[in-house]
Tab-separated table of N, CA, C and O in Angstrom:
chain	number	residue	atom	x	y	z
Z	9	UNK	N	127.853	93.363	-128.328
Z	9	UNK	CA	127.244	92.695	-127.158
Z	9	UNK	C	127.411	93.988	-125.935
Z	9	UNK	O	128.532	94.499	-125.664
Z	10	UNK	N	126.388	94.202	-125.250
Z	10	UNK	CA	126.065	94.931	-124.139
Z	10	UNK	C	126.769	94.312	-122.946
Z	10	UNK	O	126.393	93.275	-122.606
Z	11	UNK	N	127.723	95.017	-122.413
Z	11	UNK	CA	128.139	94.728	-121.113
Z	11	UNK	C	127.036	94.806	-120.007
Z	11	UNK	O	126.171	95.772	-119.977
Z	12	UNK	N	127.007	93.974	-118.942
Z	12	UNK	CA	126.380	93.925	-117.936
Z	12	UNK	C	126.785	94.672	-116.835
Z	12	UNK	O	127.999	94.506	-116.278
Z	13	UNK	N	126.087	95.439	-115.948
Z	13	UNK	CA	126.761	96.255	-114.993
Z	13	UNK	C	126.195	95.262	-113.531
Z	13	UNK	O	125.105	95.337	-113.118
Z	14	UNK	N	127.189	94.525	-113.123
Z	14	UNK	CA	127.133	93.423	-112.041
Z	14	UNK	C	126.847	93.846	-110.785
Z	14	UNK	O	126.700	93.583	-109.772
Z	15	UNK	N	127.215	95.327	-110.861
Z	15	UNK	CA	127.396	96.097	-109.451
Z	15	UNK	C	126.048	96.864	-109.183
Z	15	UNK	O	125.994	97.121	-107.930
Z	16	UNK	N	125.337	96.816	-110.099
Z	16	UNK	CA	123.769	97.134	-109.700
Z	16	UNK	C	123.192	96.061	-108.822
Z	16	UNK	O	123.079	95.052	-109.157
Z	17	UNK	N	122.838	96.836	-107.790
Z	17	UNK	CA	122.164	95.525	-106.662
Z	17	UNK	C	120.486	95.585	-107.332
Z	17	UNK	O	120.045	96.437	-107.464
Z	18	UNK	N	120.116	94.253	-107.088
Z	18	UNK	CA	118.752	93.975	-107.653
Z	18	UNK	C	117.638	94.448	-106.452
Z	18	UNK	O	118.018	94.477	-105.158
Z	19	UNK	N	116.568	94.927	-106.855
Z	19	UNK	CA	115.720	95.599	-105.933
Z	19	UNK	C	114.904	94.489	-105.105
Z	19	UNK	O	115.046	93.188	-105.799
Z	20	UNK	N	114.346	94.627	-104.249
Z	20	UNK	CA	113.469	93.683	-103.404
Z	20	UNK	C	112.280	93.057	-104.645
Z	20	UNK	O	111.788	93.798	-105.498
Z	21	UNK	N	112.269	91.696	-104.305
Z	21	UNK	CA	110.903	91.260	-105.500
Z	21	UNK	C	109.670	91.950	-104.805
Z	21	UNK	O	109.498	91.774	-103.976
Z	22	UNK	N	109.039	92.338	-106.139
Z	22	UNK	CA	107.661	92.880	-106.138
Z	22	UNK	C	106.676	91.941	-105.147
Z	22	UNK	O	106.873	90.714	-105.314
Z	23	UNK	N	105.768	92.436	-104.409
Z	23	UNK	CA	104.628	91.525	-103.848
Z	23	UNK	C	104.193	90.742	-104.838
Z	23	UNK	O	103.867	91.045	-106.058
Z	24	UNK	N	103.468	89.476	-104.471
Z	24	UNK	CA	102.850	88.757	-105.217
Z	24	UNK	C	101.488	88.272	-104.763
Z	24	UNK	O	101.202	88.070	-103.411
Z	25	UNK	N	100.465	88.383	-105.778
Z	25	UNK	CA	99.189	87.870	-105.227
Z	25	UNK	C	99.099	86.473	-105.001
Z	25	UNK	O	99.830	85.820	-105.616
Z	26	UNK	N	98.180	86.132	-103.936
Z	26	UNK	CA	98.139	84.729	-103.766
Z	26	UNK	C	97.656	83.883	-104.845
Z	26	UNK	O	98.045	82.619	-104.870
Z	27	UNK	N	96.997	84.494	-106.012
Z	27	UNK	CA	96.645	83.739	-107.079
Z	27	UNK	C	97.944	83.313	-107.752
Z	27	UNK	O	97.786	82.184	-108.595
Z	28	UNK	N	99.177	84.043	-107.847
Z	28	UNK	CA	100.209	83.333	-108.437
Z	28	UNK	C	101.347	82.970	-107.697
Z	28	UNK	O	102.537	83.072	-108.508
Z	29	UNK	N	101.321	82.338	-106.666
Z	29	UNK	CA	102.369	81.870	-105.873
Z	29	UNK	C	103.101	80.471	-106.752
Z	29	UNK	O	104.371	80.340	-106.435
Z	30	UNK	N	102.470	79.914	-107.606
Z	30	UNK	CA	103.119	78.641	-108.367
Z	30	UNK	C	103.684	79.336	-109.447
Z	30	UNK	O	104.557	78.621	-110.254
Z	31	UNK	N	103.916	80.770	-109.759
Z	31	UNK	CA	104.672	81.320	-111.116
Z	31	UNK	C	106.111	81.396	-110.757
Z	31	UNK	O	106.288	81.837	-109.644
Z	32	UNK	N	106.944	80.850	-111.644
Z	32	UNK	CA	108.402	81.097	-111.439
Z	32	UNK	C	108.897	82.265	-111.655
Z	32	UNK	O	108.598	82.913	-112.885
Z	33	UNK	N	109.276	83.268	-110.874
Z	33	UNK	CA	109.676	84.518	-110.700
Z	33	UNK	C	111.069	84.656	-110.476
Z	33	UNK	O	111.558	83.906	-109.587
Z	34	UNK	N	111.774	85.394	-111.220
Z	34	UNK	CA	113.269	85.313	-111.212
Z	34	UNK	C	113.637	86.901	-111.490
Z	34	UNK	O	113.191	87.528	-112.186
Z	35	UNK	N	115.116	87.075	-111.284
Z	35	UNK	CA	115.753	88.172	-111.533
Z	35	UNK	C	116.471	88.057	-112.873
Z	35	UNK	O	117.264	87.266	-113.100
Z	36	UNK	N	115.953	88.963	-114.015
Z	36	UNK	CA	116.688	88.674	-115.227
Z	36	UNK	C	117.992	89.750	-115.234
Z	36	UNK	O	117.532	90.975	-115.162
Z	37	UNK	N	118.908	89.184	-115.267
Z	37	UNK	CA	120.371	89.886	-115.131
Z	37	UNK	C	120.363	90.953	-116.767
Z	37	UNK	O	121.002	91.975	-116.590
Z	38	UNK	N	119.939	90.274	-117.686
Z	38	UNK	CA	120.179	91.046	-118.960
Z	38	UNK	C	119.544	92.295	-118.993
Z	38	UNK	O	119.806	93.371	-119.583
Z	39	UNK	N	118.062	92.201	-118.738
Z	39	UNK	CA	117.310	93.277	-118.652
Z	39	UNK	C	117.156	94.254	-117.374
Z	39	UNK	O	116.619	95.223	-117.254
Z	40	UNK	N	117.675	93.579	-116.305
Z	40	UNK	CA	117.791	94.268	-114.911
Z	40	UNK	C	116.369	94.587	-114.608
Z	40	UNK	O	116.281	95.675	-113.942
Z	41	UNK	N	115.770	93.647	-114.437
Z	41	UNK	CA	114.342	93.652	-113.916
Z	41	UNK	C	113.764	92.367	-113.378
Z	41	UNK	O	114.274	91.038	-113.933
Z	42	UNK	N	112.745	92.279	-112.559
Z	42	UNK	CA	112.215	91.044	-112.116
Z	42	UNK	C	111.295	90.406	-113.328
Z	42	UNK	O	110.646	91.350	-113.930
Z	43	UNK	N	111.037	89.205	-113.555
Z	43	UNK	CA	110.563	88.644	-114.505
Z	43	UNK	C	109.725	87.432	-114.038
Z	43	UNK	O	110.009	86.771	-113.041
Z	44	UNK	N	108.566	87.129	-114.600
Z	44	UNK	CA	107.690	85.950	-114.638
Z	44	UNK	C	107.650	85.218	-115.482
Z	44	UNK	O	107.345	85.638	-116.853
Z	45	UNK	N	107.991	83.773	-115.578
Z	45	UNK	CA	107.929	82.937	-116.619
Z	45	UNK	C	106.726	82.204	-116.520
Z	45	UNK	O	106.379	81.610	-115.598
Z	46	UNK	N	105.637	82.147	-117.617
Z	46	UNK	CA	104.666	81.640	-117.546
Z	46	UNK	C	104.604	80.192	-118.477
Z	46	UNK	O	105.199	80.117	-119.487
Z	47	UNK	N	103.967	79.127	-118.034
Z	47	UNK	CA	104.082	77.838	-118.808
Z	47	UNK	C	102.557	77.907	-119.410
Z	47	UNK	O	101.555	78.455	-119.174
Z	48	UNK	N	102.468	76.762	-120.577
Z	48	UNK	CA	101.083	76.578	-120.802
Z	48	UNK	C	100.077	76.429	-120.067
Z	48	UNK	O	100.124	75.822	-119.002
Z	49	UNK	N	98.948	76.726	-120.269
Z	49	UNK	CA	97.795	77.030	-119.248
Z	49	UNK	C	97.734	78.033	-118.149
Z	49	UNK	O	96.896	77.869	-117.317
Z	50	UNK	N	98.832	78.566	-118.170
Z	50	UNK	CA	99.032	79.871	-117.185
Z	50	UNK	C	98.556	81.322	-117.748
Z	50	UNK	O	98.640	81.520	-118.584
Z	51	UNK	N	98.535	82.091	-116.621
Z	51	UNK	CA	98.593	83.431	-116.788
Z	51	UNK	C	98.864	84.282	-115.593
Z	51	UNK	O	99.244	83.691	-114.513
Z	52	UNK	N	99.457	85.564	-115.821
Z	52	UNK	CA	100.053	86.451	-114.917
Z	52	UNK	C	99.656	87.668	-115.010
Z	52	UNK	O	99.622	88.254	-116.186
Z	53	UNK	N	99.529	88.420	-114.146
Z	53	UNK	CA	99.108	89.744	-114.000
Z	53	UNK	C	99.989	90.633	-113.058
Z	53	UNK	O	100.235	90.031	-111.941
Z	54	UNK	N	100.355	91.790	-113.479
Z	54	UNK	CA	101.212	92.535	-112.365
Z	54	UNK	C	101.119	93.933	-112.485
Z	54	UNK	O	100.549	94.597	-113.671
Z	55	UNK	N	101.046	94.722	-111.389
Z	55	UNK	CA	101.224	95.956	-111.359
Z	55	UNK	C	102.610	96.735	-111.049
Z	55	UNK	O	102.639	97.773	-110.532
Z	56	UNK	N	103.614	95.827	-111.132
Z	56	UNK	CA	104.985	96.240	-110.543
Z	56	UNK	C	105.894	96.408	-111.784
Z	56	UNK	O	107.165	96.515	-111.523
Z	57	UNK	N	105.620	96.340	-112.897
Z	57	UNK	CA	106.538	96.527	-113.870
Z	57	UNK	C	107.338	95.327	-114.325
Z	57	UNK	O	108.459	95.802	-114.830
Z	58	UNK	N	106.944	94.404	-113.895
Z	58	UNK	CA	107.853	93.175	-114.108
Z	58	UNK	C	107.844	92.659	-115.621
Z	58	UNK	O	106.753	92.935	-116.249
Z	59	UNK	N	108.773	92.129	-115.998
Z	59	UNK	CA	108.734	91.349	-117.317
Z	59	UNK	C	108.044	89.998	-117.327
Z	59	UNK	O	108.431	89.254	-116.388
Z	60	UNK	N	107.183	89.605	-118.239
Z	60	UNK	CA	106.704	88.219	-118.315
Z	60	UNK	C	107.137	87.623	-119.400
Z	60	UNK	O	107.363	88.276	-120.699
Z	61	UNK	N	107.676	86.507	-119.333
Z	61	UNK	CA	108.252	85.705	-120.668
Z	61	UNK	C	107.290	84.284	-120.606
Z	61	UNK	O	106.908	83.688	-119.651
Z	62	UNK	N	107.549	83.784	-121.931
Z	62	UNK	CA	106.991	82.415	-122.137
Z	62	UNK	C	107.797	81.979	-123.493
Z	62	UNK	O	108.377	82.530	-123.940
Z	63	UNK	N	107.492	80.725	-123.486
Z	63	UNK	CA	108.042	79.848	-124.781
Z	63	UNK	C	106.882	79.304	-125.475
Z	63	UNK	O	106.030	78.637	-124.823
Z	64	UNK	N	106.717	79.899	-126.778
Z	64	UNK	CA	105.560	79.283	-127.682
Z	64	UNK	C	105.942	78.126	-128.553
Z	64	UNK	O	106.902	78.319	-128.968
Z	65	UNK	N	105.162	77.253	-128.868
Z	65	UNK	CA	105.205	76.173	-129.876
Z	65	UNK	C	104.126	76.295	-130.591
Z	65	UNK	O	103.700	77.257	-131.290
Z	66	UNK	N	102.959	75.333	-130.321
Z	66	UNK	CA	101.882	75.466	-130.913
Z	66	UNK	C	100.805	76.240	-130.316
Z	66	UNK	O	99.460	76.132	-130.563
Z	67	UNK	N	101.155	77.007	-129.199
Z	67	UNK	CA	100.217	77.462	-128.335
Z	67	UNK	C	100.085	79.103	-128.923
Z	67	UNK	O	100.715	79.400	-129.747
Z	68	UNK	N	99.217	79.560	-128.039
Z	68	UNK	CA	99.069	81.010	-128.215
Z	68	UNK	C	98.849	81.739	-126.957
Z	68	UNK	O	98.737	81.383	-125.985
Z	69	UNK	N	99.664	82.864	-127.282
Z	69	UNK	CA	99.919	83.841	-125.996
Z	69	UNK	C	99.135	85.168	-126.416
Z	69	UNK	O	99.454	85.790	-127.492
Z	70	UNK	N	98.847	85.866	-125.424
Z	70	UNK	CA	98.007	87.150	-125.516
Z	70	UNK	C	98.656	88.163	-124.246
Z	70	UNK	O	98.506	87.911	-123.152
Z	71	UNK	N	99.071	89.098	-124.721
Z	71	UNK	CA	99.704	90.220	-123.966
Z	71	UNK	C	98.751	91.320	-123.624
Z	71	UNK	O	98.074	91.711	-124.853
Z	72	UNK	N	98.336	91.905	-122.630
Z	72	UNK	CA	97.747	93.149	-122.521
Z	72	UNK	C	98.404	94.230	-121.664
Z	72	UNK	O	98.901	93.723	-120.598
Z	73	UNK	N	98.205	95.491	-121.908
Z	73	UNK	CA	98.912	96.403	-120.876
Z	73	UNK	C	97.678	97.617	-121.037
Z	73	UNK	O	97.409	97.990	-121.986
Z	74	UNK	N	97.612	98.049	-119.755
Z	74	UNK	CA	96.727	99.269	-119.297
Z	74	UNK	C	97.702	100.482	-118.911
Z	74	UNK	O	98.089	100.208	-117.697
Z	75	UNK	N	98.311	101.480	-119.804
Z	75	UNK	CA	99.225	102.387	-119.197
Z	75	UNK	C	98.677	103.119	-118.205
Z	75	UNK	O	99.467	103.526	-117.293
Z	76	UNK	N	97.455	103.578	-118.463
Z	76	UNK	CA	96.614	104.486	-117.528
Z	76	UNK	C	96.413	103.926	-115.931
Z	76	UNK	O	96.869	104.635	-115.016
Z	77	UNK	N	96.095	102.832	-115.912
Z	77	UNK	CA	95.907	101.929	-114.730
Z	77	UNK	C	97.486	101.239	-114.262
Z	77	UNK	O	97.427	100.747	-113.096
Z	78	UNK	N	98.330	101.472	-115.054
Z	78	UNK	CA	99.696	100.733	-114.544
Z	78	UNK	C	99.584	98.975	-114.432
Z	78	UNK	O	100.121	98.544	-113.554
Z	79	UNK	N	98.774	98.307	-115.413
Z	79	UNK	CA	98.721	96.889	-114.927
Z	79	UNK	C	98.861	96.227	-116.605
Z	79	UNK	O	98.684	96.754	-117.606
Z	80	UNK	N	99.333	95.084	-116.383
Z	80	UNK	CA	99.559	94.529	-117.370
Z	80	UNK	C	99.763	92.672	-117.190
Z	80	UNK	O	99.743	92.318	-116.009
Z	81	UNK	N	99.510	92.200	-118.258
Z	81	UNK	CA	99.712	90.620	-118.230
Z	81	UNK	C	99.554	89.655	-119.291
Z	81	UNK	O	99.717	90.346	-120.414
Z	82	UNK	N	99.691	88.437	-119.137
Z	82	UNK	CA	99.801	87.672	-120.406
Z	82	UNK	C	99.370	86.452	-119.973
Z	82	UNK	O	99.270	85.954	-118.830
Z	83	UNK	N	98.698	85.673	-121.046
Z	83	UNK	CA	98.153	84.341	-120.820
Z	83	UNK	C	98.845	83.370	-121.916
Z	83	UNK	O	99.239	83.817	-122.847
Z	84	UNK	N	98.931	82.138	-121.503
Z	84	UNK	CA	99.437	81.392	-122.366
Z	84	UNK	C	98.506	80.061	-122.643
Z	84	UNK	O	98.389	79.240	-121.700
Z	85	UNK	N	97.686	80.099	-123.706
Z	85	UNK	CA	96.972	78.854	-123.655
Z	85	UNK	C	97.184	78.009	-124.828
Z	85	UNK	O	97.622	78.237	-125.931
Z	86	UNK	N	96.568	76.631	-124.530
Z	86	UNK	CA	97.033	75.707	-125.712
Z	86	UNK	C	95.580	75.500	-126.325
Z	86	UNK	O	94.507	75.357	-125.907
Z	87	UNK	N	95.890	75.331	-127.643
Z	87	UNK	CA	94.759	75.084	-128.760
Z	87	UNK	C	94.271	73.657	-128.302
Z	87	UNK	O	95.129	72.790	-128.051
Z	88	UNK	N	93.001	73.202	-128.409
Z	88	UNK	CA	92.187	71.999	-128.024
Z	88	UNK	C	92.847	71.338	-129.504
Z	88	UNK	O	93.237	71.552	-130.520
Z	89	UNK	N	93.223	69.894	-129.017
Z	89	UNK	CA	93.819	68.864	-130.000
Z	89	UNK	C	92.583	68.290	-130.569
Z	89	UNK	O	91.631	67.784	-130.008
Z	90	UNK	N	92.683	68.115	-131.998
Z	90	UNK	CA	91.491	67.444	-132.730
Z	90	UNK	C	91.961	66.107	-133.073
Z	90	UNK	O	92.941	65.802	-133.697
Z	91	UNK	N	91.497	65.075	-132.289
Z	91	UNK	CA	91.941	63.687	-132.389
Z	91	UNK	C	90.953	62.852	-133.582
Z	91	UNK	O	90.910	61.586	-133.437
Z	92	UNK	N	90.394	63.635	-134.005
Z	92	UNK	CA	89.348	63.084	-135.248
Z	92	UNK	C	89.870	62.050	-136.103
Z	92	UNK	O	89.477	61.156	-136.610
Z	93	UNK	N	91.038	62.489	-136.483
Z	93	UNK	CA	91.849	61.628	-137.669
Z	93	UNK	C	92.999	60.708	-136.911
Z	93	UNK	O	93.783	60.261	-137.616
Z	94	UNK	N	92.927	60.564	-135.609
Z	94	UNK	CA	94.013	59.633	-135.018
Z	94	UNK	C	93.686	58.149	-135.173
Z	94	UNK	O	92.217	57.987	-134.865
């Protein structure tokens, strides 16, 4: 197990686009980075090197990153439910 360096001060939270004010952003102690956790139906895009996380069940998530432009993001979308046999 890797020991965490608790003496490292966390940097200021990166600026946030007005479109993403509802996203839960937090400091991740394990990875020593700011992170955004997205929920089903949400998406998040960043140019600040943040980590993006989600939890998947029957949903699908797509991640994309452009190294040259320094932008990356993730979407988390739910598949439509087929009620034909309900």
